[in-house]
Coordinates of N, CA and C in Angstrom, one line a residue:
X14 N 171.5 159.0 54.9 CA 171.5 157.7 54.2 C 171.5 156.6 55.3
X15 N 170.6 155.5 55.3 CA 170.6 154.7 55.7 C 171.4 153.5 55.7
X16 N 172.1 153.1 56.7 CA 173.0 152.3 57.0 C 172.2 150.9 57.0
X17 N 172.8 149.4 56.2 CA 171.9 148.4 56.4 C 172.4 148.1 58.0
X18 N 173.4 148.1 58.1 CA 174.2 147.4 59.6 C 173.3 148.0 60.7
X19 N 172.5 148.8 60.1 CA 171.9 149.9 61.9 C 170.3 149.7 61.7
X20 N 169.6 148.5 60.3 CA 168.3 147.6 60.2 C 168.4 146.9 61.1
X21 N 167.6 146.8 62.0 CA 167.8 145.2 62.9 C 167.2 144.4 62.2
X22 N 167.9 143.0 62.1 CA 167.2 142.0 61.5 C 166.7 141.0 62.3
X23 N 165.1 140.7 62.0 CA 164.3 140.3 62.5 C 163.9 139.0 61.5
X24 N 163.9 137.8 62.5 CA 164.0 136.5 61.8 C 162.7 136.3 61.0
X25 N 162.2 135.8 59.8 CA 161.0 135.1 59.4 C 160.4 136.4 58.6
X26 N 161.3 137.6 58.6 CA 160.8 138.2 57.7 C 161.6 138.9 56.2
X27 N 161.4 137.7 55.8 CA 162.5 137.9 54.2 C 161.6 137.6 53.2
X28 N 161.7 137.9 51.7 CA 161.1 137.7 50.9 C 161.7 136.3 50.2
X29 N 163.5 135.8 50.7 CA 163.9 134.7 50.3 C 163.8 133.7 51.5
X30 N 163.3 133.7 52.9 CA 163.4 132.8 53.1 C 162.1 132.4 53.9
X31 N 161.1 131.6 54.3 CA 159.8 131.4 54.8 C 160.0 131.7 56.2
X32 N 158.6 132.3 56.6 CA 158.5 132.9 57.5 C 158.9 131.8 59.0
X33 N 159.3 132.1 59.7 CA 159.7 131.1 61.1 C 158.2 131.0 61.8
X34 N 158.1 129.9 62.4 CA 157.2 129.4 63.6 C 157.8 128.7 64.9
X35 N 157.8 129.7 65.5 CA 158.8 128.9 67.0 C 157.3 128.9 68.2
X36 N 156.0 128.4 67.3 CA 155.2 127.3 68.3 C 154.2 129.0 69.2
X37 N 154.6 130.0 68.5 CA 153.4 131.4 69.1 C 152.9 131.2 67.9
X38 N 152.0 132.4 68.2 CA 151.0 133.3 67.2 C 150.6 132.3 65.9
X39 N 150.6 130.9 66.0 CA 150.4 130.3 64.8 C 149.3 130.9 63.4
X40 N 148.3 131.9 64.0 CA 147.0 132.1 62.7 C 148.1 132.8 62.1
X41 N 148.9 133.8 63.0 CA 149.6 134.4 61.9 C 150.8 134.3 61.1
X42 N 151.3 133.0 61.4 CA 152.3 132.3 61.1 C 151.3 131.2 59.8
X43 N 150.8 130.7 60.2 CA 150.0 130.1 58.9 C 149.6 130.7 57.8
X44 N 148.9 131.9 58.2 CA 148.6 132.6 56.9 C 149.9 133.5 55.8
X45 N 151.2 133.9 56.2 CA 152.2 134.1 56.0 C 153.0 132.7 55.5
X46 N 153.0 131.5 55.6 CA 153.7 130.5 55.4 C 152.2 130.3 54.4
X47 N 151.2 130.5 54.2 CA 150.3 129.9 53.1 C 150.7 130.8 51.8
X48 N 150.9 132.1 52.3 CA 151.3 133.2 51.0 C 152.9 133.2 50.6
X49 N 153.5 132.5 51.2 CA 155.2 132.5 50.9 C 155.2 130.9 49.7
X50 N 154.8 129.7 50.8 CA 154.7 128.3 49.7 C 154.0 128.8 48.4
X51 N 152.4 130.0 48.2 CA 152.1 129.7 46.8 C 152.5 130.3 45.9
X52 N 153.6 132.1 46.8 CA 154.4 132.4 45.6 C 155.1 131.8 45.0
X53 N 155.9 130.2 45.7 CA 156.6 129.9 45.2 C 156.3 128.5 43.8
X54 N 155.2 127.8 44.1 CA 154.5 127.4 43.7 C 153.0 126.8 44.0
X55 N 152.0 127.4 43.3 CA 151.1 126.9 43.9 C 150.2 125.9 44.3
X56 N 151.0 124.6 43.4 CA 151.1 123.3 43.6 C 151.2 122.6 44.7
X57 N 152.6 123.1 45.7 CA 152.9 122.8 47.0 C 151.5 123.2 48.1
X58 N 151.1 124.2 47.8 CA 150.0 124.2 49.1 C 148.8 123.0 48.4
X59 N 148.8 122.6 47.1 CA 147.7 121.4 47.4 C 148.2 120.5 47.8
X60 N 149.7 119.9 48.1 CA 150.2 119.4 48.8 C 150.4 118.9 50.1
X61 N 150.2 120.0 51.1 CA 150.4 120.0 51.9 C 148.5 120.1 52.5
X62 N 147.3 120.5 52.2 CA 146.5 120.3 52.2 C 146.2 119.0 51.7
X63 N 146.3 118.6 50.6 CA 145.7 117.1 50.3 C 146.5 116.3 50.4
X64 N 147.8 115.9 50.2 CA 148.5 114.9 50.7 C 149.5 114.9 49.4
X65 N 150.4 114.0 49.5 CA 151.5 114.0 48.2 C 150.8 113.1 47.3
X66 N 151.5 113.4 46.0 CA 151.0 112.9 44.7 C 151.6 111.1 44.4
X67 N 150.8 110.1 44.7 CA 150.9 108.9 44.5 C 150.9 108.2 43.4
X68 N 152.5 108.3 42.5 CA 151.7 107.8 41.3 C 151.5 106.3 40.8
X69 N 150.5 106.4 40.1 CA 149.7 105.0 40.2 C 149.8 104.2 38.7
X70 N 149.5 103.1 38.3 CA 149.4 102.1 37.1 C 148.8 101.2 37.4
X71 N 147.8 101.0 36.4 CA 146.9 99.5 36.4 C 146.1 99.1 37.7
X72 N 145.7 100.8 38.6 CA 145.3 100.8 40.3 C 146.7 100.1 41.3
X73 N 147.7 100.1 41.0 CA 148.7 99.7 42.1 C 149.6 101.3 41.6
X74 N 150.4 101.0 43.1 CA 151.3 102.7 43.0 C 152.5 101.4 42.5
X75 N 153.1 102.6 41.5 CA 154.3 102.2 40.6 C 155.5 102.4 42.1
X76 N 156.1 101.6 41.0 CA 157.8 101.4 42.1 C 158.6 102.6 41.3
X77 N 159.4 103.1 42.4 CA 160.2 104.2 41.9 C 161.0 103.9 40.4
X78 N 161.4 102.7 40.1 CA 161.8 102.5 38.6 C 161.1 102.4 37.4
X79 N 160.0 102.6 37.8 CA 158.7 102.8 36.9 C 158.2 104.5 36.5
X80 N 158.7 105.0 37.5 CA 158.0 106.7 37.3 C 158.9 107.3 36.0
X81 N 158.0 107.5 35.5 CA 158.2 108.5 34.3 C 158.7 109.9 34.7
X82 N 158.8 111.5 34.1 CA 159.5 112.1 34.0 C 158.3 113.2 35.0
X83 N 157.0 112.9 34.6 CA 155.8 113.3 35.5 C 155.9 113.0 36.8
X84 N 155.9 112.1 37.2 CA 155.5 111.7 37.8 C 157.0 111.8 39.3
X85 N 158.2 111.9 38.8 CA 159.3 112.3 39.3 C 158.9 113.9 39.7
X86 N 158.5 114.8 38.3 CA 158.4 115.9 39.3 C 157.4 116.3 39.8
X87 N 156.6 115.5 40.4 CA 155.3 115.2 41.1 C 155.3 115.6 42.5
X88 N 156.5 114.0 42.3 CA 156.7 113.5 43.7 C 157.9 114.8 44.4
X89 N 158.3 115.5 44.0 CA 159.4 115.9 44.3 C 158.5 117.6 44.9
X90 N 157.8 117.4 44.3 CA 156.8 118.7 44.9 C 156.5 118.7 46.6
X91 N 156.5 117.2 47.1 CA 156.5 116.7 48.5 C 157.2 117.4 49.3
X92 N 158.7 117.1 48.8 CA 160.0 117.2 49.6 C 160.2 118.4 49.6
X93 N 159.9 119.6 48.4 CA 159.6 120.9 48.4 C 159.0 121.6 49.4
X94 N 158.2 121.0 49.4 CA 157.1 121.4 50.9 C 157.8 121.1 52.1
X95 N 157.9 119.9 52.1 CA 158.8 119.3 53.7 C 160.0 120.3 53.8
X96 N 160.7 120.5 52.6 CA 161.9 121.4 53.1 C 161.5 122.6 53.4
X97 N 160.5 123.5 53.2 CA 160.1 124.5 53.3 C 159.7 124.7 54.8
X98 N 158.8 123.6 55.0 CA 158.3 123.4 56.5 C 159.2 123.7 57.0
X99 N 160.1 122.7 56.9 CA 161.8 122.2 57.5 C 162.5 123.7 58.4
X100 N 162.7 124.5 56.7 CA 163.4 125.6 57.2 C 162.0 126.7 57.8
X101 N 161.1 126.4 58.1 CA 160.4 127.6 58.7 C 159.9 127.6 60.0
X102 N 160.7 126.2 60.3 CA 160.4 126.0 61.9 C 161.4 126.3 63.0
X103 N 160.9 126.8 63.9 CA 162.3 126.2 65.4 C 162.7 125.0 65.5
X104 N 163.7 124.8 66.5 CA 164.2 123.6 67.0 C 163.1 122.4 67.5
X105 N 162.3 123.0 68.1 CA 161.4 122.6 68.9 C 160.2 122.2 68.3
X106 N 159.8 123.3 67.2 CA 159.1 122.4 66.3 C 158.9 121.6 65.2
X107 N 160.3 121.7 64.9 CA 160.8 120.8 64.0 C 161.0 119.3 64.2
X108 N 161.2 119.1 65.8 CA 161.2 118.2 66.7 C 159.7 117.5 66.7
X109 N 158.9 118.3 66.6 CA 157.4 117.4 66.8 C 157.6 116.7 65.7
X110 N 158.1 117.4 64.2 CA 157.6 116.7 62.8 C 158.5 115.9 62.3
X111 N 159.5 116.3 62.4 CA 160.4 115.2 61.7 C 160.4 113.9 61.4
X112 N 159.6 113.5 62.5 CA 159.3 112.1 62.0 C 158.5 111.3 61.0
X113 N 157.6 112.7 60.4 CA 156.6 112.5 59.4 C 157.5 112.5 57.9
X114 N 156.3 111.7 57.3 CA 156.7 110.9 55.8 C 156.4 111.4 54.5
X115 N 155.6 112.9 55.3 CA 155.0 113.9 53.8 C 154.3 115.4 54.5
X116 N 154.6 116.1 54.0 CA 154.7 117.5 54.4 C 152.8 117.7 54.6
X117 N 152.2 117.0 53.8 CA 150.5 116.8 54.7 C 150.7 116.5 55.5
X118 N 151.5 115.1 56.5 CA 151.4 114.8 57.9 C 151.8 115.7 58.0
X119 N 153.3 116.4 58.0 CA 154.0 117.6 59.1 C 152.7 118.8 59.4
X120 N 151.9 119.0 57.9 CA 151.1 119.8 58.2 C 150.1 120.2 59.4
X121 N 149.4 118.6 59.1 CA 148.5 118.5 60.4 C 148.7 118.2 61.1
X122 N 150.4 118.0 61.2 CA 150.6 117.7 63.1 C 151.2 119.2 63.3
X123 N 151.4 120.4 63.0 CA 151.5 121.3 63.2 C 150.0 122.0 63.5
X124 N 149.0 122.1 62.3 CA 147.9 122.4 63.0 C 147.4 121.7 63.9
X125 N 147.3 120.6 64.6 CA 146.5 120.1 65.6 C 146.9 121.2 66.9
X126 N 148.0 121.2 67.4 CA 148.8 121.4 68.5 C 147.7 123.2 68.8
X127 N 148.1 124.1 68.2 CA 147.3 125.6 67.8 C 145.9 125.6 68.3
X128 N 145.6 125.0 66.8 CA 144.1 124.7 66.7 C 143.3 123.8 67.2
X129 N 143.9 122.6 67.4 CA 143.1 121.8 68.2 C 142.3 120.6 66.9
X130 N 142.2 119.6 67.7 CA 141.0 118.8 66.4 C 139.5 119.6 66.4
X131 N 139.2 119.1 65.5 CA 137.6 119.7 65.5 C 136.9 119.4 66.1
X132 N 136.9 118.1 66.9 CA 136.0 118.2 68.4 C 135.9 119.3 69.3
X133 N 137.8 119.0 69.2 CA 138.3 120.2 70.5 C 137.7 121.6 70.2
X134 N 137.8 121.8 68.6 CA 137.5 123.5 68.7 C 136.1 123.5 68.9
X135 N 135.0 122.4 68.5 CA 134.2 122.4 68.8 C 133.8 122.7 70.0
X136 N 134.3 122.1 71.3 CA 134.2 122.2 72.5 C 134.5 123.4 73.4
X137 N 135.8 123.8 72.7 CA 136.4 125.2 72.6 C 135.4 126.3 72.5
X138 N 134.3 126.4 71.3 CA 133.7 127.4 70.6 C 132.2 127.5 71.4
X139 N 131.5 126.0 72.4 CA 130.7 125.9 72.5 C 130.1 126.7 73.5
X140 N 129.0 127.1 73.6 CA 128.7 128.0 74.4 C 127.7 127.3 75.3
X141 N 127.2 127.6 76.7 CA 126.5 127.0 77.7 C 125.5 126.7 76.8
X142 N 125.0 125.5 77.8 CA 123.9 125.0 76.8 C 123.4 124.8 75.5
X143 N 124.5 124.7 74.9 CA 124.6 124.7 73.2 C 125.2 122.8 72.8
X144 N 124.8 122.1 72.3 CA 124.8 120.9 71.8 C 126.0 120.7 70.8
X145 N 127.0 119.4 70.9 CA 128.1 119.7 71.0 C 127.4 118.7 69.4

């Protein structure tokens, strides 16, 4: 019989909690943090790819005492995401993002660092004599 106490436990791999990014191996850290956020809803990853849900009236964004019951759990889809980020980062990375205002920024300031902008991977990818 197997003993749980004699499992070693290895961080970022739970089915309850998102996988960790302490700033390595990001492809594989992204792709694992893409399939954790849309088991839990699939909503959140359009989130974090398109940006948070802004809700709007008459073309101006409503004031928070205006949102309806939609539009509350809209917005709250954001902070879902952010928290999710939140807890699946290190100290260190968590440090770059914190300062961001919607789990799209945290996003792309996490991909940039990895991946680079698309100039850069451009430039990255280009081969001698090949037109940038």
């Amino acid at each position: 019989m197997v003993s749980i106490s004699n499992i070693p436990y290895v961080e970022g791999f739970s089915t309850n909690s998102p996988p960790l990014f302490n700033g390595t191996n990001y492809t594989f850290w992204k792709s694992r943090i893409k399939i954790y956020i849309c088991s839990i809803n699939f909503d959140l990853w359009s989130i974090l790819e398109k940006g948070p849900f802004v809700p709007q009236k008459d073309g101006r964004v409503k004031k928070v005492e205006e949102f309806d019951e939609f539009d509350s759990r809209k917005m709250t889809l954001n902070f879902q995401a952010m928290n999710i980020l939140s807890c699946a980062l290190d100290a260190n990375e968590y440090n770059r993002v914190r300062g961001c205002d919607s789990a799209h920024e945290m996003w792309k300031l996490l991909e940039v660092t990895p991946e680079g902008t698309k100039s850069s991977k451009r430039i990255k990818n280009c081969h001698v004599g090949e037109r940038l």
